[in-house]
XYZ file of C-alpha atoms in Angstrom:
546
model
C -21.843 -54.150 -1.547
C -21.505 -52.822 2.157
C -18.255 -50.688 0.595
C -20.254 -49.362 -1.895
C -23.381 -48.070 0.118
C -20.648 -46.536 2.270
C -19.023 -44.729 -0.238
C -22.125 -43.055 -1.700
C -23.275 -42.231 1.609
C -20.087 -40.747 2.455
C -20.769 -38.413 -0.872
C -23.906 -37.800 0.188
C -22.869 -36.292 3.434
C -20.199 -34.475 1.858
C -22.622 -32.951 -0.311
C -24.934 -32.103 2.403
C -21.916 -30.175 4.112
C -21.267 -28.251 0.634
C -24.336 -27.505 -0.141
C -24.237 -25.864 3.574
C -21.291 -24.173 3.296
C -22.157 -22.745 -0.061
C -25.053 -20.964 1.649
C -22.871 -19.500 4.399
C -21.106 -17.981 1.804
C -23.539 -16.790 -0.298
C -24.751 -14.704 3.249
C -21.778 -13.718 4.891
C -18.949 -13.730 2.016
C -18.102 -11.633 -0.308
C -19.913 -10.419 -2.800
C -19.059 -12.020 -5.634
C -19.951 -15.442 -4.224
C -23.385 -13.810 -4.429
C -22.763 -13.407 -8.144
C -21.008 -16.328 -9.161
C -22.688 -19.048 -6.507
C -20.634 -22.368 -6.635
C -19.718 -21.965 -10.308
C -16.235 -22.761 -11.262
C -15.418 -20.615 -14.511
C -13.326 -21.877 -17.346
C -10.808 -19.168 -17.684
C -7.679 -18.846 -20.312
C -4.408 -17.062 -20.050
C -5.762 -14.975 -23.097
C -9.097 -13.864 -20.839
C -6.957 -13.394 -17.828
C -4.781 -10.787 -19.614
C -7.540 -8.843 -21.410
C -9.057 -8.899 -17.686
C -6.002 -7.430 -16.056
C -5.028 -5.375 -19.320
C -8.652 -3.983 -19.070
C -8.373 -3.286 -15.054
C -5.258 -1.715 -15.634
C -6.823 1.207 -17.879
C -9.976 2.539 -15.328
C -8.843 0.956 -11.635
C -4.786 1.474 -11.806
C -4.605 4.787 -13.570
C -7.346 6.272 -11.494
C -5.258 4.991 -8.277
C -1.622 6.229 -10.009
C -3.388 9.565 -10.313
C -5.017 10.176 -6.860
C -1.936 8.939 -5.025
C 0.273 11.241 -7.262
C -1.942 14.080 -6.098
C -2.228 13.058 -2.453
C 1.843 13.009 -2.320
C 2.304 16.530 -4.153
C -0.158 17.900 -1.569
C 2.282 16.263 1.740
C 5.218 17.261 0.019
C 4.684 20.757 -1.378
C 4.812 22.109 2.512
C 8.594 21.583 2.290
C 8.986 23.653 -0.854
C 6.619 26.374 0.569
C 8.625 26.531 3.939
C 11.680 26.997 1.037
C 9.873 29.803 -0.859
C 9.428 32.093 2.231
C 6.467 30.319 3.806
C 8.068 30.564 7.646
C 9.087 33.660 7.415
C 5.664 35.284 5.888
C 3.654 33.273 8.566
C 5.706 34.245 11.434
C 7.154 30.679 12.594
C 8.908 30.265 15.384
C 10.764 27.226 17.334
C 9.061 23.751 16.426
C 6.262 25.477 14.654
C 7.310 24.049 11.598
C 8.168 20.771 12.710
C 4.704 20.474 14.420
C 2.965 21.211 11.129
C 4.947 18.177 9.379
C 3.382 16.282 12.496
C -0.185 17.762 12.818
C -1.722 15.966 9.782
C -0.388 12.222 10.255
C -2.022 13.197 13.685
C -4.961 13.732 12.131
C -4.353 10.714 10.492
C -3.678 8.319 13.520
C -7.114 9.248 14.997
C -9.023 8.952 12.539
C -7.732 5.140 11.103
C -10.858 3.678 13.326
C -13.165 5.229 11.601
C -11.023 4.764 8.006
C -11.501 0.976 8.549
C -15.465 1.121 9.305
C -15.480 3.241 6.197
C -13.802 1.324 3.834
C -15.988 -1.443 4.306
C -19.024 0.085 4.356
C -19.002 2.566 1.952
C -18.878 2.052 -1.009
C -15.381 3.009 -2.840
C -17.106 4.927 -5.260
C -18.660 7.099 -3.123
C -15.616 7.044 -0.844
C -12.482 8.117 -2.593
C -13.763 10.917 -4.637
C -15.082 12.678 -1.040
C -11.736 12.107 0.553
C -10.175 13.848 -2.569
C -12.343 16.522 -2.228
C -11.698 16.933 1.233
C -8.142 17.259 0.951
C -7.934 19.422 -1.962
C -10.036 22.009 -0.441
C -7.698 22.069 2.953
C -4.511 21.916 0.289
C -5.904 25.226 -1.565
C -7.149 26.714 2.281
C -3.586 26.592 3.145
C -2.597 29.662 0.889
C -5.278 31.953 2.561
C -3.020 31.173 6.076
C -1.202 33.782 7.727
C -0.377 32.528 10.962
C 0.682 29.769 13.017
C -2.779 28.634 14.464
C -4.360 28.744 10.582
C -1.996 26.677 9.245
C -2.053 24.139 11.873
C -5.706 23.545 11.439
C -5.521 23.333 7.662
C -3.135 20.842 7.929
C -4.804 18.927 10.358
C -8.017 18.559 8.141
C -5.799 17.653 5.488
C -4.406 14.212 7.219
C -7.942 13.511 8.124
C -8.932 13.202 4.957
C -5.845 11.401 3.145
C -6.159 9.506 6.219
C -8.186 6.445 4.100
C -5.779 6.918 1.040
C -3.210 4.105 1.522
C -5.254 1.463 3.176
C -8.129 2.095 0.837
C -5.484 2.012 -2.263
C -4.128 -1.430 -0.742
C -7.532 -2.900 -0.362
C -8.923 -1.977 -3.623
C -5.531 -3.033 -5.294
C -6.001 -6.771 -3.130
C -9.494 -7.396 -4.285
C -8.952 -6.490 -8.233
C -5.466 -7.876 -8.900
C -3.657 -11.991 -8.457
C -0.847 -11.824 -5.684
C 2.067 -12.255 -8.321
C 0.124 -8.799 -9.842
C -0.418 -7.020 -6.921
C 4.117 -5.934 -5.918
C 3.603 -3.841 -9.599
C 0.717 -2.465 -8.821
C 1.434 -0.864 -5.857
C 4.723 0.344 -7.025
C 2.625 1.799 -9.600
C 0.560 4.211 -7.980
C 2.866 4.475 -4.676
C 5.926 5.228 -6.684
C 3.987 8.736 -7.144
C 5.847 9.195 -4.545
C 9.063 9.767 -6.887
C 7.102 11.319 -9.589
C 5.449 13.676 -6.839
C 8.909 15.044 -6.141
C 9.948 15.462 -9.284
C 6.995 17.460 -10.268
C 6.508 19.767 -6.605
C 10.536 20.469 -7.225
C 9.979 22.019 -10.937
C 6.420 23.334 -10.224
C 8.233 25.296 -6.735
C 11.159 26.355 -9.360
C 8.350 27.718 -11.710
C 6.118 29.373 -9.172
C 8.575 30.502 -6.903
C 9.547 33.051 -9.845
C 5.917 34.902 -9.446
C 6.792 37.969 -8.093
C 3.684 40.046 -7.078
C 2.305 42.530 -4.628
C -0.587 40.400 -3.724
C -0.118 37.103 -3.227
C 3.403 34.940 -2.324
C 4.666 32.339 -4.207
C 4.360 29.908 -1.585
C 0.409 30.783 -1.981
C 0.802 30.125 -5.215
C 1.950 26.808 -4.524
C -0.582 25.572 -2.206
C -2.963 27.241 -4.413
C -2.024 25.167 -7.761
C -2.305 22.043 -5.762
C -4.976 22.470 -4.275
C -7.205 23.387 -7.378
C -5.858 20.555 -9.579
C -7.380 18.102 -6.149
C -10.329 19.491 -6.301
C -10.754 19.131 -9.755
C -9.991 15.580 -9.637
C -12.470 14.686 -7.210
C -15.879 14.449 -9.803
C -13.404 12.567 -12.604
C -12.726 9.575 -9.580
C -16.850 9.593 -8.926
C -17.233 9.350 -13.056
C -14.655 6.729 -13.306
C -14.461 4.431 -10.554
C -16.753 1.252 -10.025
C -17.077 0.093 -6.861
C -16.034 -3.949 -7.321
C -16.101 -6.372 -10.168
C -19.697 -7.870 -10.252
C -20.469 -3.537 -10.562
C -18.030 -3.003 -13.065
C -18.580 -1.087 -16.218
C -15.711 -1.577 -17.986
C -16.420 -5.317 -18.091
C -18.881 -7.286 -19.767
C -21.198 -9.532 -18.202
C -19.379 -12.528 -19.716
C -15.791 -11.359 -18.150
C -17.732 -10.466 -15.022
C -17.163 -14.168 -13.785
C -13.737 -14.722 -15.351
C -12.400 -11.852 -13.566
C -13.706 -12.901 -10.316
C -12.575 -16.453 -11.391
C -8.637 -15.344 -11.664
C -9.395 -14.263 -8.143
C -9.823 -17.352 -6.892
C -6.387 -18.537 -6.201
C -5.817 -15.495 -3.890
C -7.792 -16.757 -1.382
C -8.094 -12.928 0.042
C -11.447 -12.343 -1.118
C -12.897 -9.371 -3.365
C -14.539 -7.319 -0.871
C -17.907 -7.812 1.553
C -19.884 -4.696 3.016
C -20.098 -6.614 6.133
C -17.978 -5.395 9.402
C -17.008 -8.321 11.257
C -15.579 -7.567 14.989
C -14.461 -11.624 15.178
C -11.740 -10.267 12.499
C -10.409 -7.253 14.565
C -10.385 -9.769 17.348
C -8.431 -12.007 15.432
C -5.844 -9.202 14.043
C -4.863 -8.184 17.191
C -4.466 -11.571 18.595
C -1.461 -12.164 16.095
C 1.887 -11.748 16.647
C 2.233 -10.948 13.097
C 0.337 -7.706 13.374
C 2.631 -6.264 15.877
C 5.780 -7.330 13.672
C 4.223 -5.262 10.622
C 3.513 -2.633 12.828
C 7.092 -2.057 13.773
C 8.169 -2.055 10.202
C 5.659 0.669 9.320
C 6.656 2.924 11.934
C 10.054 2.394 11.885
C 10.349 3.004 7.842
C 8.215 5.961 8.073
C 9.667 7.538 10.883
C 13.044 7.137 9.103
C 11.614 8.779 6.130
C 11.048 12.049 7.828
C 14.888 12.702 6.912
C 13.437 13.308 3.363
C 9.819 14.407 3.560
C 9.923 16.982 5.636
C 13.526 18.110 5.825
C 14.937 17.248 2.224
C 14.709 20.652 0.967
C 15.958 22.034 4.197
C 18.999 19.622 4.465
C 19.578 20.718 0.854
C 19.287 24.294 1.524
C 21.887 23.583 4.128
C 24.255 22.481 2.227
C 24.886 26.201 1.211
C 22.607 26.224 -2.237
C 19.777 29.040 -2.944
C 15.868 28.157 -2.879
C 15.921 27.970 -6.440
C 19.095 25.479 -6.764
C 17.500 24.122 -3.275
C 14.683 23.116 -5.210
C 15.918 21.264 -8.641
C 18.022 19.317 -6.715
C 15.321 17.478 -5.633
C 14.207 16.202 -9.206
C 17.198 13.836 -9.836
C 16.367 12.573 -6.358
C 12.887 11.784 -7.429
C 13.493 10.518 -10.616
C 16.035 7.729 -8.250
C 12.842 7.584 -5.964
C 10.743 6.684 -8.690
C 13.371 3.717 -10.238
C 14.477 2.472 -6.702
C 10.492 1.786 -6.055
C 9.741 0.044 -9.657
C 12.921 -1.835 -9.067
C 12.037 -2.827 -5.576
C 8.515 -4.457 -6.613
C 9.994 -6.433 -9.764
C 12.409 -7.867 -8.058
C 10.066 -8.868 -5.352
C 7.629 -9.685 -7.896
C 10.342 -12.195 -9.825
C 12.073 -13.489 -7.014
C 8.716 -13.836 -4.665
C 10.893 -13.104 -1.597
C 9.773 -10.125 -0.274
C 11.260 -10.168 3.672
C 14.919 -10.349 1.695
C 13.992 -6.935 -0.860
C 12.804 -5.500 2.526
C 16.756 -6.510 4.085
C 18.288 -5.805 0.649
C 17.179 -2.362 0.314
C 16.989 -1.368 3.794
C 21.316 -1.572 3.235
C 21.866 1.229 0.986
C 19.743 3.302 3.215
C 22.009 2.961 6.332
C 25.095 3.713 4.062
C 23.639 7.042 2.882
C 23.077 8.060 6.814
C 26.378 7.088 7.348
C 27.705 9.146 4.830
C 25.479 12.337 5.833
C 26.355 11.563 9.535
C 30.216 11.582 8.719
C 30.847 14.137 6.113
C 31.457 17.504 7.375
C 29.274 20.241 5.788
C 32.007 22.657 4.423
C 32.838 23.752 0.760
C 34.093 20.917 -1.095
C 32.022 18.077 0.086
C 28.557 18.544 -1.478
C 29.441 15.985 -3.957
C 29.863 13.413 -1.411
C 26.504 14.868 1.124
C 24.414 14.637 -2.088
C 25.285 10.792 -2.950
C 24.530 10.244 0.732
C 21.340 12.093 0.574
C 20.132 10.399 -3.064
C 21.208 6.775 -0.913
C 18.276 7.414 1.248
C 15.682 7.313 -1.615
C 16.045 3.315 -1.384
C 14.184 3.639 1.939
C 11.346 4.389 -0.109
C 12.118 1.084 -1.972
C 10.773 -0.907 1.368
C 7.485 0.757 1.842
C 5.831 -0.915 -1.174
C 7.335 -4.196 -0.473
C 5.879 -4.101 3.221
C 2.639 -3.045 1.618
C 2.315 -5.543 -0.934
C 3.849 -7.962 1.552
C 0.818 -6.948 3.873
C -2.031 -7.162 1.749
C -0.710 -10.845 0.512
C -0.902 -12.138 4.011
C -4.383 -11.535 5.246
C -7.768 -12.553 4.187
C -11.060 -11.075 5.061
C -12.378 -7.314 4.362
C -12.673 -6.784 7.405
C -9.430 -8.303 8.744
C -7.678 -6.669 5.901
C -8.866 -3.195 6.334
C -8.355 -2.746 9.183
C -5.025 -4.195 9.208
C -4.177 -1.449 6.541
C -5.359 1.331 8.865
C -3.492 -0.294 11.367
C -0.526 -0.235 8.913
C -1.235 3.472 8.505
C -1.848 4.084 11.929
C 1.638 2.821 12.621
C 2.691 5.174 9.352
C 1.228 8.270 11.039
C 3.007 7.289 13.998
C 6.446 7.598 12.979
C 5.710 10.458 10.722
C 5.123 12.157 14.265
C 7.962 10.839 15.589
C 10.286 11.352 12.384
C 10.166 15.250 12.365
C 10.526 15.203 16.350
C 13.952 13.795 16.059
C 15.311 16.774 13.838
C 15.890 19.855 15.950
C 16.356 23.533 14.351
C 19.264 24.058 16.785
C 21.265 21.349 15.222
C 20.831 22.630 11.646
C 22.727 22.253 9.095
C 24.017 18.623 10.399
C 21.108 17.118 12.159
C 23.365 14.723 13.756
C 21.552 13.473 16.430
C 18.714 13.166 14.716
C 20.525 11.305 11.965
C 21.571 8.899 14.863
C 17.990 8.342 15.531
C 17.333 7.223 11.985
C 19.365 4.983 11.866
C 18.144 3.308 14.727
C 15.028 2.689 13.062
C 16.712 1.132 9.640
C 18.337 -1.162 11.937
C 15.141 -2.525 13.239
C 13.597 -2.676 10.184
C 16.215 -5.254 8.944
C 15.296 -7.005 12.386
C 11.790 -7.109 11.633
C 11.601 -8.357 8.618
C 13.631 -11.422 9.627
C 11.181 -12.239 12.136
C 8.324 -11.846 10.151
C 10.059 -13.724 7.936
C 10.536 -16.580 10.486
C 6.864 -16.086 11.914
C 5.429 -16.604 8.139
C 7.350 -19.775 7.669
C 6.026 -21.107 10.658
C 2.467 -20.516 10.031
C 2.668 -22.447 6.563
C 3.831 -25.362 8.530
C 0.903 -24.781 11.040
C -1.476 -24.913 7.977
C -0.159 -27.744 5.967
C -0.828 -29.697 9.305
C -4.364 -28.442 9.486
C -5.213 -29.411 5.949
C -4.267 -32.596 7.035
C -5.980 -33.132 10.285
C -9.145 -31.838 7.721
C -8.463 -34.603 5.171
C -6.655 -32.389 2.531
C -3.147 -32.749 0.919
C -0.664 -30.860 2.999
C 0.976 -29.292 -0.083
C -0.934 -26.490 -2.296
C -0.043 -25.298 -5.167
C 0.119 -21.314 -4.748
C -1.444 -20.580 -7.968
C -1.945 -16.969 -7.262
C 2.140 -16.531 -7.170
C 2.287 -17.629 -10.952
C 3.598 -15.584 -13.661
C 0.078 -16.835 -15.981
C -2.742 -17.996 -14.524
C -3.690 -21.284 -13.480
C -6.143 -23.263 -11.804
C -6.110 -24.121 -8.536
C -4.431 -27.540 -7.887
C -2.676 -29.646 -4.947
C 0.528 -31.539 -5.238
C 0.449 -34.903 -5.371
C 4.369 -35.627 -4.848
C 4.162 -33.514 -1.102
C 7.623 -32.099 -2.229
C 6.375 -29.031 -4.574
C 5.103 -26.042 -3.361
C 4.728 -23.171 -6.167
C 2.955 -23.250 -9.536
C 6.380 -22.212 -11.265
C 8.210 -24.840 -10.008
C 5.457 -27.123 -12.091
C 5.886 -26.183 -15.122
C 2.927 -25.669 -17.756
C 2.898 -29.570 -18.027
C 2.082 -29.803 -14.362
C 3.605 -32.829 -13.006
C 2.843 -34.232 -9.657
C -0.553 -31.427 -9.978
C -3.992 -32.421 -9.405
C -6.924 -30.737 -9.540
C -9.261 -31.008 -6.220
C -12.788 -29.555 -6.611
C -12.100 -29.362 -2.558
C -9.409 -26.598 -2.741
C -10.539 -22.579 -3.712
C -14.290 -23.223 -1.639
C -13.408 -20.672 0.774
C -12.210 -18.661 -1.709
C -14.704 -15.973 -1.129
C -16.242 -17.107 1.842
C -14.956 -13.889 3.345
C -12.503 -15.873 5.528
C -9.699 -14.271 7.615
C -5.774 -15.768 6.268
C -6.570 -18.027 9.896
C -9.548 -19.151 9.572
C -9.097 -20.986 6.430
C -6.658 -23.890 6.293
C -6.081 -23.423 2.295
C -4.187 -19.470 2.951
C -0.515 -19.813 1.686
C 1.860 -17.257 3.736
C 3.738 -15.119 1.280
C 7.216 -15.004 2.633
């Protein structure tokens, strides 16, 4: 009888303690533990692909679209500085390369403020005045006549695309399940190809205008410009904030969708700042590892944002040859990134697609660093110049590899402007290393380069390493709190599936399962912090993506 009265106090106290906890999240977690409370929501594979099928239409297209735009507007300077731009504006020295550096400087001081922003404001209100922004210093840069004027439209435009990446990341983290999210971002950051493809045939057609009063270059920044600013009132009309806001979905998917979220463990977004989470992020030895990937990819991919057309041009082609070259290369942009993120996505190794396609990269640099730029070798520069779009292959796995391994707005946004700030940072550095003097070969800066592809392999080993041995740190937790060491990481299924432990210890993914689900059990226990608004730390049921 003792036994007994033990056991149902034991329950009772247990209650007590959820009961508590459920109001702690309720006040300081996200916001759809407002909306759904403690209520577990039956959900089917059939609701969880109308959901994302649904999602996919109003949040992904409108994110495809703005980052498309945001891209043409970077890359179009290269094209303009093709069509006559220098030359017409009076550029001399590193003029040029300081305006490929001016707006990621922008950028890099204003990613405190990005972070603060992106969880406070509301994303509705957000990313339709940073496309505004930007659009209006895009089309400003065709009424520039001079060093000084160009340098300060550029400069406003960083500021504003400053909050594009780590607000697409965030927003991408808090609507979509891990195993979704690799696509997703490959989606609307694989712009980058399409982007490209579209400034090199848009350059081609514009660069044709011949006219007394205004340059084609103008014309250019002009085009861009206007299509941004149109955009901006669309994104306001379109956009909804999170999913309890959502207009797209009913009141009845309202739950499921925040349901599917569950297994995440990342949370769906909280409008409160919390400075124990910036703490905590720059505590971590993680951070600094992800930091040296961003700035070491994006530094390395200065070879192709800012100089592609030039290194082209060098080759010996005219502007208008110059600038169609740069659509196949695009169009390989465009496939390496898709490519890159299924193969993550499938093989849900994301450190080795990071190695894998860091390789071809440091062949292609090779190959431009050893071929001699005389007639009868373009065939061979141009492979080694269309090798380097797989470096843009590695940017979308670190992203989605980012986003999948930390919990928290707070901790997550600023992480991502961390990310960027790091991005920004070797976009400053990247042009620095290329020196007009040693045009057409760029050798030494080509040396540089590949430097930094070098140490991204490095990094992503570590971080590898560093991931595996946090898992093992949290499976020992769990058990210290009186939980199974082994969770099923539901979120990294190809269907959804409720959250479960395993009971065998000697299981660790959903796939592995099967649909049957041997060795899986359900615990009521696991998925309560769920959206507590709890930092990938702080709670002991966060699986490490490796």
């Amino acid at each position: 009888m003792g036994t007994t009265d033990g056991s149902l106090n034991q329950e009772e106290d247990i209650s007590k303690v959820a009961v508590h906890h459920d109001a702690t999240a309720v006040k300081h977690g996200d916001r759809a533990a407002e909306f759904i409370g403690d209520e577990r929501v039956v959900l089917t594979e059939e609701d969880n692909k109308r959901i994302k099928k649904k999602t996919d239409k109003v949040i992904l297209v409108i994110l495809v679209w703005v980052y498309f735009l945001q891209i043409l507007d970077k890359t179009v300077l290269g094209y303009a500085a093709t069509f006559g731009m220098i030359e017409s504006t009076g550029l001399t020295g590193s003029q040029y390369s300081l305006l490929g550096s001016i707006a990621p400087i922008a950028q890099l001081a204003w990613q405190p403020f990005s972070s603060f922003l992106i969880v406070k404001v509301p994303h509705r209100i957000l990313m339709p005045t940073l496309v505004l922004g930007w659009g209006i210093a895009s089309a400003a840069l065709a009424a520039c006549h001079n060093f000084p004027t160009l340098l300060a439209a550029r400069f406003f435009l960083g500021l504003f695309e400053a909050g594009c990446l780590p607000l697409f990341s965030v927003i991408t983290s808090q609507w979509y399940r891990r195993a979704e999210q690799p696509l997703r971002v490959a989606a609307w950051y694989g712009t980058n190809g399409l982007a490209t493809m579209f400034a090199s045939a848009i350059s081609y057609g514009l660069g044709h205008i011949d006219s007394p009063h205004i340059e084609s270059w103008q014309v250019i920044f002009l085009f861009v410009g206007l299509v941004t600013i149109l955009t901006a009132p669309l994104v306001y009309w379109r956009l909804d904030n999170d999913i309890p806001s959502a207009r797209f979905l009913s009141e009845e998917d309202k739950p499921k969708a925040i349901e599917r979220l569950r297994a995440n463990q990342t949370g769906t977004g909280s409008r409160e700042f919390k400075w124990s989470h910036v703490a905590e992020l720059f505590l971590e030895p993680k951070t600094y590892l992800w930091i040296a990937l961003s700035l070491f990819i994006n530094a390395g991919a200065s070879v192709t944002n800012t100089f592609g057309p030039l290194i082209l041009n060098g080759l010996g082609f005219d502007k208008y040859t110059t600038s169609l070259l740069n659509i196949p290369f695009g169009f390989v942009q465009w496939v390496i990134i898709l490519l890159a993120s299924w193969i993550v996505q499938r093989f849900r190794i994301k450190s080795a697609g990071m190695v894998g396609f860091v390789l071809p990269v440091i062949a292609g640099l090779a190959v431009l660093y050893t071929v001699p730029r005389t007639p009868g070798h373009d065939a061979p520069l141009l492979v080694g110049y269309y090798l380097l779009a797989f470096l843009f292959g590695t940017i979308p796995i670190e992203v989605a590899w980012v986003v999948a391994n930390t919990a928290g707005t707070t901790k997550k946004s600023v992480m991502m402007s961390v990310y960027n700030a790091a991005a920004s940072t070797g976009n400053i550095i990247g042009p620095l290393v290329f020196n007009s003097k040693d045009a057409p070969n760029y050798l030494p800066g080509l040396r540089v380069v590949l430097g930094f592809f070098v140490g991204t392999a490095a990094c992503a080993i570590l971080q590898a390493l560093n991931l595996a041995f946090l898992n093992k740190r949290q499976e020992r937790r769990r058990v210290a709190n009186g939980k199974p060491a082994k969770i099923i990481d539901a979120s990294m299924s190809d269907t959804y599936r409720e959250l479960a432990v395993d009971s065998n210890d000697n299981k660790t993914t959903a796939e592995e399962e099967g649909v049957a689900g041997v060795g899986v059990v359900a615990d009521e226990r696991i998925g309560q912090n769920a959206f507590a608004d709890m930092t990938d730390r702080e709670n002991d049921e966060f699986v490490y993506v490796l």
